[in-house]
Amino acid sequence: MPVNSAADATSSASEDANALPINELFYSFQGEGTFAGMPSVFVRTSGCNLRCWFCDSYHTSWEPTHGQLSLDEIVEQVQEHEQAEHVVLTGGEPLIHEQSVELLERLDELGYHTTVETNGTIYRDAPIDLASISPKLASSTPTPEKDPKGDGEWEERHEQRRVDIDALAQLVDGYDFQLKFVVTGGDDLPEIEALVDRVREAASTRVADSDVLLMPEGMTRDALDESRNAVAELAIEHGYRYTPRLHVDLWNDAPGT
Ligand code: SF4
């Protein structure tokens, strides 16, 4: 199992410009995308500007929980995992926090390869080695029927915010990137193709089909068993890449994986 280290509410750091709300910090494999299988330290910030109904980090979005860790504490905890050369800054949405920039600068100075997992609605200028951009499709919207809280309170806000073409183009132009889509079914593909076309028009950088990754929706092995083959077939059919969710396949998405 991956190695967890403390990111709990007992941290002594107060909330300030040199700290981040951290939901968990752990060592595991990167489960998704280009670096799937890469041993990495995960720094999971709390807080998100969206509310996908299927959010696989519910305690950073719908019910955010975290300890406030200073940047010094975060870097120290990352360095405790001496084997790791890769750090994944994830959330929630890590780029809602201005302090993520300084954390990335410090990790870069220490020689780490950094991946930022982002929903693509916010651009920040920071040393990011891979922007792992996961734009959210209409199928992510928490309608009253799908909302885990059952009231549809976030439906409109989520729908208004979920795609920002300017931010997507800036991320694509600014960093090595992958565009990673959570696919709930074949109905998502026309929207993915249209969105990729809009990004291609807005960005100066070429977006190849191989930069587009389809990932099956599913937070448990059983759910993935239902979806992964169909999504793999969609990826082949459209010339896109398929990405697994290794942390679900291996550990059923247990906390700290
Ligand atoms: S953008 Fe990511 S972290 Fe935010 S609600 Fe959606 S899946 Fe969860």
Short mmCIF file of C-alpha atoms and ligand atoms in Angstrom, two decimals:
data_model
loop_
_atom_site.label_atom_id
_atom_site.label_comp_id
_atom_site.label_asym_id
_atom_site.label_seq_id
_atom_site.Cartn_x
_atom_site.Cartn_y
_atom_site.Cartn_z
CA MET A 1 0.00 0.00 0.00
CA PRO A 2 1.12 3.58 -0.51
CA VAL A 3 2.79 5.41 2.32
CA ASN A 4 0.78 8.10 4.07
CA SER A 5 2.21 10.94 6.04
CA ALA A 6 0.40 13.39 8.24
CA ALA A 7 -1.63 16.17 6.73
CA ASP A 8 -4.18 16.47 9.46
CA ALA A 9 -5.93 19.13 11.39
CA THR A 10 -3.29 19.10 14.11
CA SER A 11 -0.76 21.08 12.08
CA SER A 12 0.53 24.06 14.01
CA ALA A 13 0.77 26.32 10.99
CA SER A 14 -1.80 29.06 10.81
CA GLU A 15 -3.54 29.93 7.57
CA ASP A 16 -1.29 32.46 5.88
CA ALA A 17 0.49 33.33 2.66
CA ASN A 18 3.10 30.65 3.30
CA ALA A 19 0.71 27.78 3.87
CA LEU A 20 -1.73 25.61 1.98
CA PRO A 21 -4.83 23.66 3.02
CA ILE A 22 -3.68 20.06 2.63
CA ASN A 23 -6.15 17.19 2.61
CA GLU A 24 -3.50 14.48 2.35
CA LEU A 25 0.14 13.96 1.43
CA PHE A 26 1.22 10.47 0.48
CA TYR A 27 3.57 8.37 -1.62
CA SER A 28 2.12 6.08 -4.26
CA PHE A 29 2.05 5.43 -7.99
CA GLN A 30 0.74 8.01 -10.38
CA GLY A 31 -2.44 6.22 -11.40
CA GLU A 32 -3.43 8.10 -14.53
CA GLY A 33 -2.06 9.53 -17.74
CA THR A 34 1.41 9.78 -19.28
CA PHE A 35 3.20 8.96 -16.03
CA ALA A 36 0.90 6.12 -14.91
CA GLY A 37 2.97 3.79 -12.78
CA MET A 38 5.53 6.43 -11.77
CA PRO A 39 6.32 6.47 -8.04
CA SER A 40 5.29 9.94 -6.90
CA VAL A 41 4.55 12.00 -3.84
CA PHE A 42 1.02 13.36 -3.94
CA VAL A 43 0.24 16.70 -2.36
CA ARG A 44 -3.53 17.04 -2.30
CA THR A 45 -4.82 20.53 -1.60
CA SER A 46 -8.34 21.10 -0.36
CA GLY A 47 -10.91 23.32 -2.05
CA CYS A 48 -12.33 23.34 -5.57
CA ASN A 49 -14.19 25.85 -7.71
CA LEU A 50 -16.30 23.06 -9.27
CA ARG A 51 -18.54 20.30 -7.91
CA CYS A 52 -18.53 17.28 -10.23
CA TRP A 53 -21.14 14.79 -9.05
CA PHE A 54 -18.60 11.96 -9.48
CA CYS A 55 -15.74 13.74 -7.70
CA ASP A 56 -13.22 11.13 -6.55
CA SER A 57 -11.83 13.49 -3.92
CA TYR A 58 -15.12 14.40 -2.24
CA HIS A 59 -13.35 15.70 0.86
CA THR A 60 -11.59 18.41 -1.13
CA SER A 61 -14.69 19.66 -2.93
CA TRP A 62 -18.15 18.80 -1.58
CA GLU A 63 -17.04 18.59 2.05
CA PRO A 64 -13.51 20.02 2.18
CA THR A 65 -11.36 18.83 5.06
CA HIS A 66 -7.73 19.71 5.58
CA GLY A 67 -4.94 20.72 7.84
CA GLN A 68 -3.13 23.98 7.18
CA LEU A 69 0.51 23.09 6.39
CA SER A 70 3.26 25.64 5.88
CA LEU A 71 5.22 25.39 2.65
CA ASP A 72 8.25 24.37 4.75
CA GLU A 73 6.25 21.51 6.29
CA ILE A 74 5.00 20.36 2.88
CA VAL A 75 8.50 20.35 1.38
CA GLU A 76 9.87 18.51 4.42
CA GLN A 77 7.17 15.84 4.14
CA VAL A 78 7.82 15.46 0.41
CA GLN A 79 11.54 15.01 1.09
CA GLU A 80 10.83 12.27 3.64
CA HIS A 81 10.03 10.04 0.64
CA GLU A 82 13.64 9.84 -0.45
CA GLN A 83 13.03 7.59 -3.47
CA ALA A 84 10.63 10.02 -5.10
CA GLU A 85 11.66 12.23 -7.99
CA HIS A 86 8.12 13.12 -9.06
CA VAL A 87 5.61 15.24 -7.17
CA VAL A 88 1.96 15.48 -8.16
CA LEU A 89 0.14 18.58 -6.96
CA THR A 90 -3.53 17.74 -7.01
CA GLY A 91 -6.79 18.56 -5.29
CA GLY A 92 -9.48 19.70 -5.32
CA GLU A 93 -8.22 22.34 -7.68
CA PRO A 94 -4.67 23.24 -6.63
CA LEU A 95 -4.48 26.35 -8.81
CA ILE A 96 -7.21 28.16 -6.86
CA HIS A 97 -4.44 28.69 -4.28
CA GLU A 98 -1.90 31.41 -5.04
CA GLN A 99 0.58 29.68 -2.71
CA SER A 100 0.73 26.70 -5.08
CA VAL A 101 3.04 28.82 -7.27
CA GLU A 102 5.63 29.22 -4.53
CA LEU A 103 5.39 25.55 -3.62
CA LEU A 104 6.03 24.61 -7.26
CA GLU A 105 8.99 27.01 -7.40
CA ARG A 106 10.51 25.41 -4.33
CA LEU A 107 9.98 21.89 -5.63
CA ASP A 108 11.50 22.92 -8.97
CA GLU A 109 14.58 24.35 -7.23
CA LEU A 110 14.99 21.01 -5.45
CA GLY A 111 14.95 19.20 -8.81
CA TYR A 112 11.57 17.48 -8.61
CA HIS A 113 9.51 16.76 -11.69
CA THR A 114 6.11 18.33 -11.04
CA THR A 115 2.74 17.37 -12.43
CA VAL A 116 -0.24 19.59 -11.66
CA GLU A 117 -3.65 17.95 -11.89
CA THR A 118 -6.06 20.75 -12.81
CA ASN A 119 -9.60 21.14 -14.09
CA GLY A 120 -8.28 23.71 -16.58
CA THR A 121 -10.30 26.70 -15.41
CA ILE A 122 -7.36 28.64 -13.92
CA TYR A 123 -3.96 29.53 -15.34
CA ARG A 124 -0.99 30.37 -13.13
CA ASP A 125 2.58 31.07 -14.17
CA ALA A 126 4.66 28.48 -12.32
CA PRO A 127 7.36 25.88 -13.01
CA ILE A 128 5.10 22.99 -14.02
CA ASP A 129 6.64 20.06 -15.90
CA LEU A 130 3.32 18.51 -16.89
CA ALA A 131 -0.06 20.23 -16.82
CA SER A 132 -2.50 17.35 -16.54
CA ILE A 133 -5.63 19.15 -17.63
CA SER A 134 -8.98 17.50 -17.03
CA PRO A 135 -11.72 19.71 -18.50
CA LYS A 136 -15.12 18.85 -17.15
CA LEU A 137 -17.90 17.82 -19.53
CA ALA A 138 -21.64 18.45 -19.25
CA SER A 139 -21.96 14.94 -17.83
CA SER A 140 -20.07 16.12 -14.72
CA THR A 141 -22.73 18.66 -13.72
CA PRO A 142 -24.45 17.95 -10.39
CA THR A 143 -28.07 18.03 -11.48
CA PRO A 144 -30.54 17.49 -8.61
CA GLU A 145 -30.77 13.79 -9.57
CA LYS A 146 -26.98 13.32 -9.46
CA ASP A 147 -25.94 15.81 -6.77
CA PRO A 148 -24.50 13.79 -3.85
CA LYS A 149 -26.20 16.25 -1.49
CA GLY A 150 -29.45 15.95 -3.42
CA ASP A 151 -30.33 19.64 -3.71
CA GLY A 152 -28.77 20.71 -7.02
CA GLU A 153 -27.41 23.84 -5.32
CA TRP A 154 -24.17 23.80 -7.35
CA GLU A 155 -25.71 22.96 -10.74
CA GLU A 156 -25.69 26.50 -12.17
CA ARG A 157 -22.34 27.61 -10.75
CA HIS A 158 -20.64 24.42 -11.90
CA GLU A 159 -22.14 24.74 -15.38
CA GLN A 160 -21.00 28.37 -15.71
CA ARG A 161 -17.46 27.66 -14.56
CA ARG A 162 -16.57 24.25 -15.90
CA VAL A 163 -15.00 25.35 -19.22
CA ASP A 164 -12.74 28.38 -19.68
CA ILE A 165 -11.24 28.28 -23.17
CA ASP A 166 -8.77 31.11 -22.48
CA ALA A 167 -7.38 29.32 -19.42
CA LEU A 168 -7.20 26.03 -21.34
CA ALA A 169 -5.30 27.70 -24.19
CA GLN A 170 -2.88 29.36 -21.77
CA LEU A 171 -2.17 26.06 -20.06
CA VAL A 172 -1.65 24.29 -23.39
CA ASP A 173 0.66 27.05 -24.64
CA GLY A 174 2.51 27.38 -21.36
CA TYR A 175 3.35 23.79 -20.44
CA ASP A 176 3.84 20.25 -21.60
CA PHE A 177 0.30 19.00 -21.23
CA GLN A 178 -2.22 16.22 -21.51
CA LEU A 179 -5.95 16.72 -21.93
CA LYS A 180 -7.58 14.03 -19.84
CA PHE A 181 -11.32 13.46 -20.00
CA VAL A 182 -13.41 11.43 -17.59
CA VAL A 183 -15.78 9.52 -19.87
CA THR A 184 -19.13 8.31 -18.63
CA GLY A 185 -20.24 6.93 -22.02
CA GLY A 186 -20.26 7.33 -25.79
CA ASP A 187 -22.50 10.39 -25.51
CA ASP A 188 -19.49 12.33 -24.16
CA LEU A 189 -17.46 11.99 -27.38
CA PRO A 190 -19.11 14.69 -29.53
CA GLU A 191 -18.58 17.17 -26.69
CA ILE A 192 -14.93 16.10 -26.29
CA GLU A 193 -14.31 16.53 -30.02
CA ALA A 194 -15.95 19.96 -30.03
CA LEU A 195 -14.01 21.08 -26.97
CA VAL A 196 -10.68 19.85 -28.38
CA ASP A 197 -11.45 21.80 -31.59
CA ARG A 198 -12.10 24.96 -29.57
CA VAL A 199 -8.80 24.53 -27.71
CA ARG A 200 -7.00 23.98 -31.03
CA GLU A 201 -8.45 27.22 -32.36
CA ALA A 202 -7.54 29.21 -29.26
CA ALA A 203 -4.03 27.84 -28.61
CA SER A 204 -0.87 28.40 -30.64
CA THR A 205 0.49 24.99 -29.69
CA ARG A 206 -0.52 21.97 -31.74
CA VAL A 207 -2.87 19.65 -29.89
CA ALA A 208 -2.42 16.15 -31.32
CA ASP A 209 -5.02 13.42 -30.90
CA SER A 210 -2.38 11.61 -28.83
CA ASP A 211 -2.46 14.51 -26.34
CA VAL A 212 -6.10 13.63 -25.65
CA LEU A 213 -6.65 10.88 -23.07
CA LEU A 214 -9.91 9.14 -22.31
CA MET A 215 -10.32 7.80 -18.79
CA PRO A 216 -13.25 5.67 -17.63
CA GLU A 217 -15.45 7.10 -14.89
CA GLY A 218 -15.49 4.84 -11.84
CA MET A 219 -14.32 5.09 -8.26
CA THR A 220 -14.37 1.35 -7.52
CA ARG A 221 -13.02 -1.73 -9.29
CA ASP A 222 -16.58 -2.90 -9.88
CA ALA A 223 -17.53 0.39 -11.50
CA LEU A 224 -14.41 0.31 -13.70
CA ASP A 225 -15.18 -3.26 -14.70
CA GLU A 226 -18.40 -1.87 -16.16
CA SER A 227 -16.83 1.04 -18.03
CA ARG A 228 -13.19 0.48 -18.99
CA ASN A 229 -13.58 -1.67 -22.10
CA ALA A 230 -16.20 0.60 -23.65
CA VAL A 231 -13.99 3.65 -23.04
CA ALA A 232 -10.93 1.85 -24.44
CA GLU A 233 -12.91 1.08 -27.59
CA LEU A 234 -14.00 4.71 -27.90
CA ALA A 235 -10.36 5.81 -27.59
CA ILE A 236 -9.22 3.44 -30.35
CA GLU A 237 -12.11 4.45 -32.58
CA HIS A 238 -11.28 8.17 -32.29
CA GLY A 239 -7.47 7.93 -32.28
CA TYR A 240 -7.23 9.20 -28.71
CA ARG A 241 -5.24 7.60 -25.92
CA TYR A 242 -6.77 5.48 -23.16
CA THR A 243 -5.60 5.94 -19.62
CA PRO A 244 -6.17 3.48 -16.80
CA ARG A 245 -6.89 4.38 -13.17
CA LEU A 246 -4.22 2.25 -11.54
CA HIS A 247 -4.99 3.43 -8.00
CA VAL A 248 -8.55 2.12 -8.42
CA ASP A 249 -7.45 -1.12 -10.08
CA LEU A 250 -4.81 -1.76 -7.40
CA TRP A 251 -6.32 -0.33 -4.24
CA ASN A 252 -9.98 0.35 -5.04
CA ASP A 253 -9.30 4.10 -4.58
CA ALA A 254 -8.71 3.76 -0.83
CA PRO A 255 -7.66 7.01 0.89
CA GLY A 256 -3.96 7.72 0.36
CA THR A 257 -3.81 6.06 -3.05
S1 SF4 B 1 -12.84 19.48 -10.64
FE1 SF4 B 1 -11.87 17.65 -9.77
S2 SF4 B 1 -11.71 18.05 -7.55
FE2 SF4 B 1 -13.15 19.56 -8.41
S3 SF4 B 1 -15.14 18.63 -8.08
FE3 SF4 B 1 -14.47 18.05 -10.16
S4 SF4 B 1 -13.46 16.05 -9.90
FE4 SF4 B 1 -13.63 16.99 -7.86
#
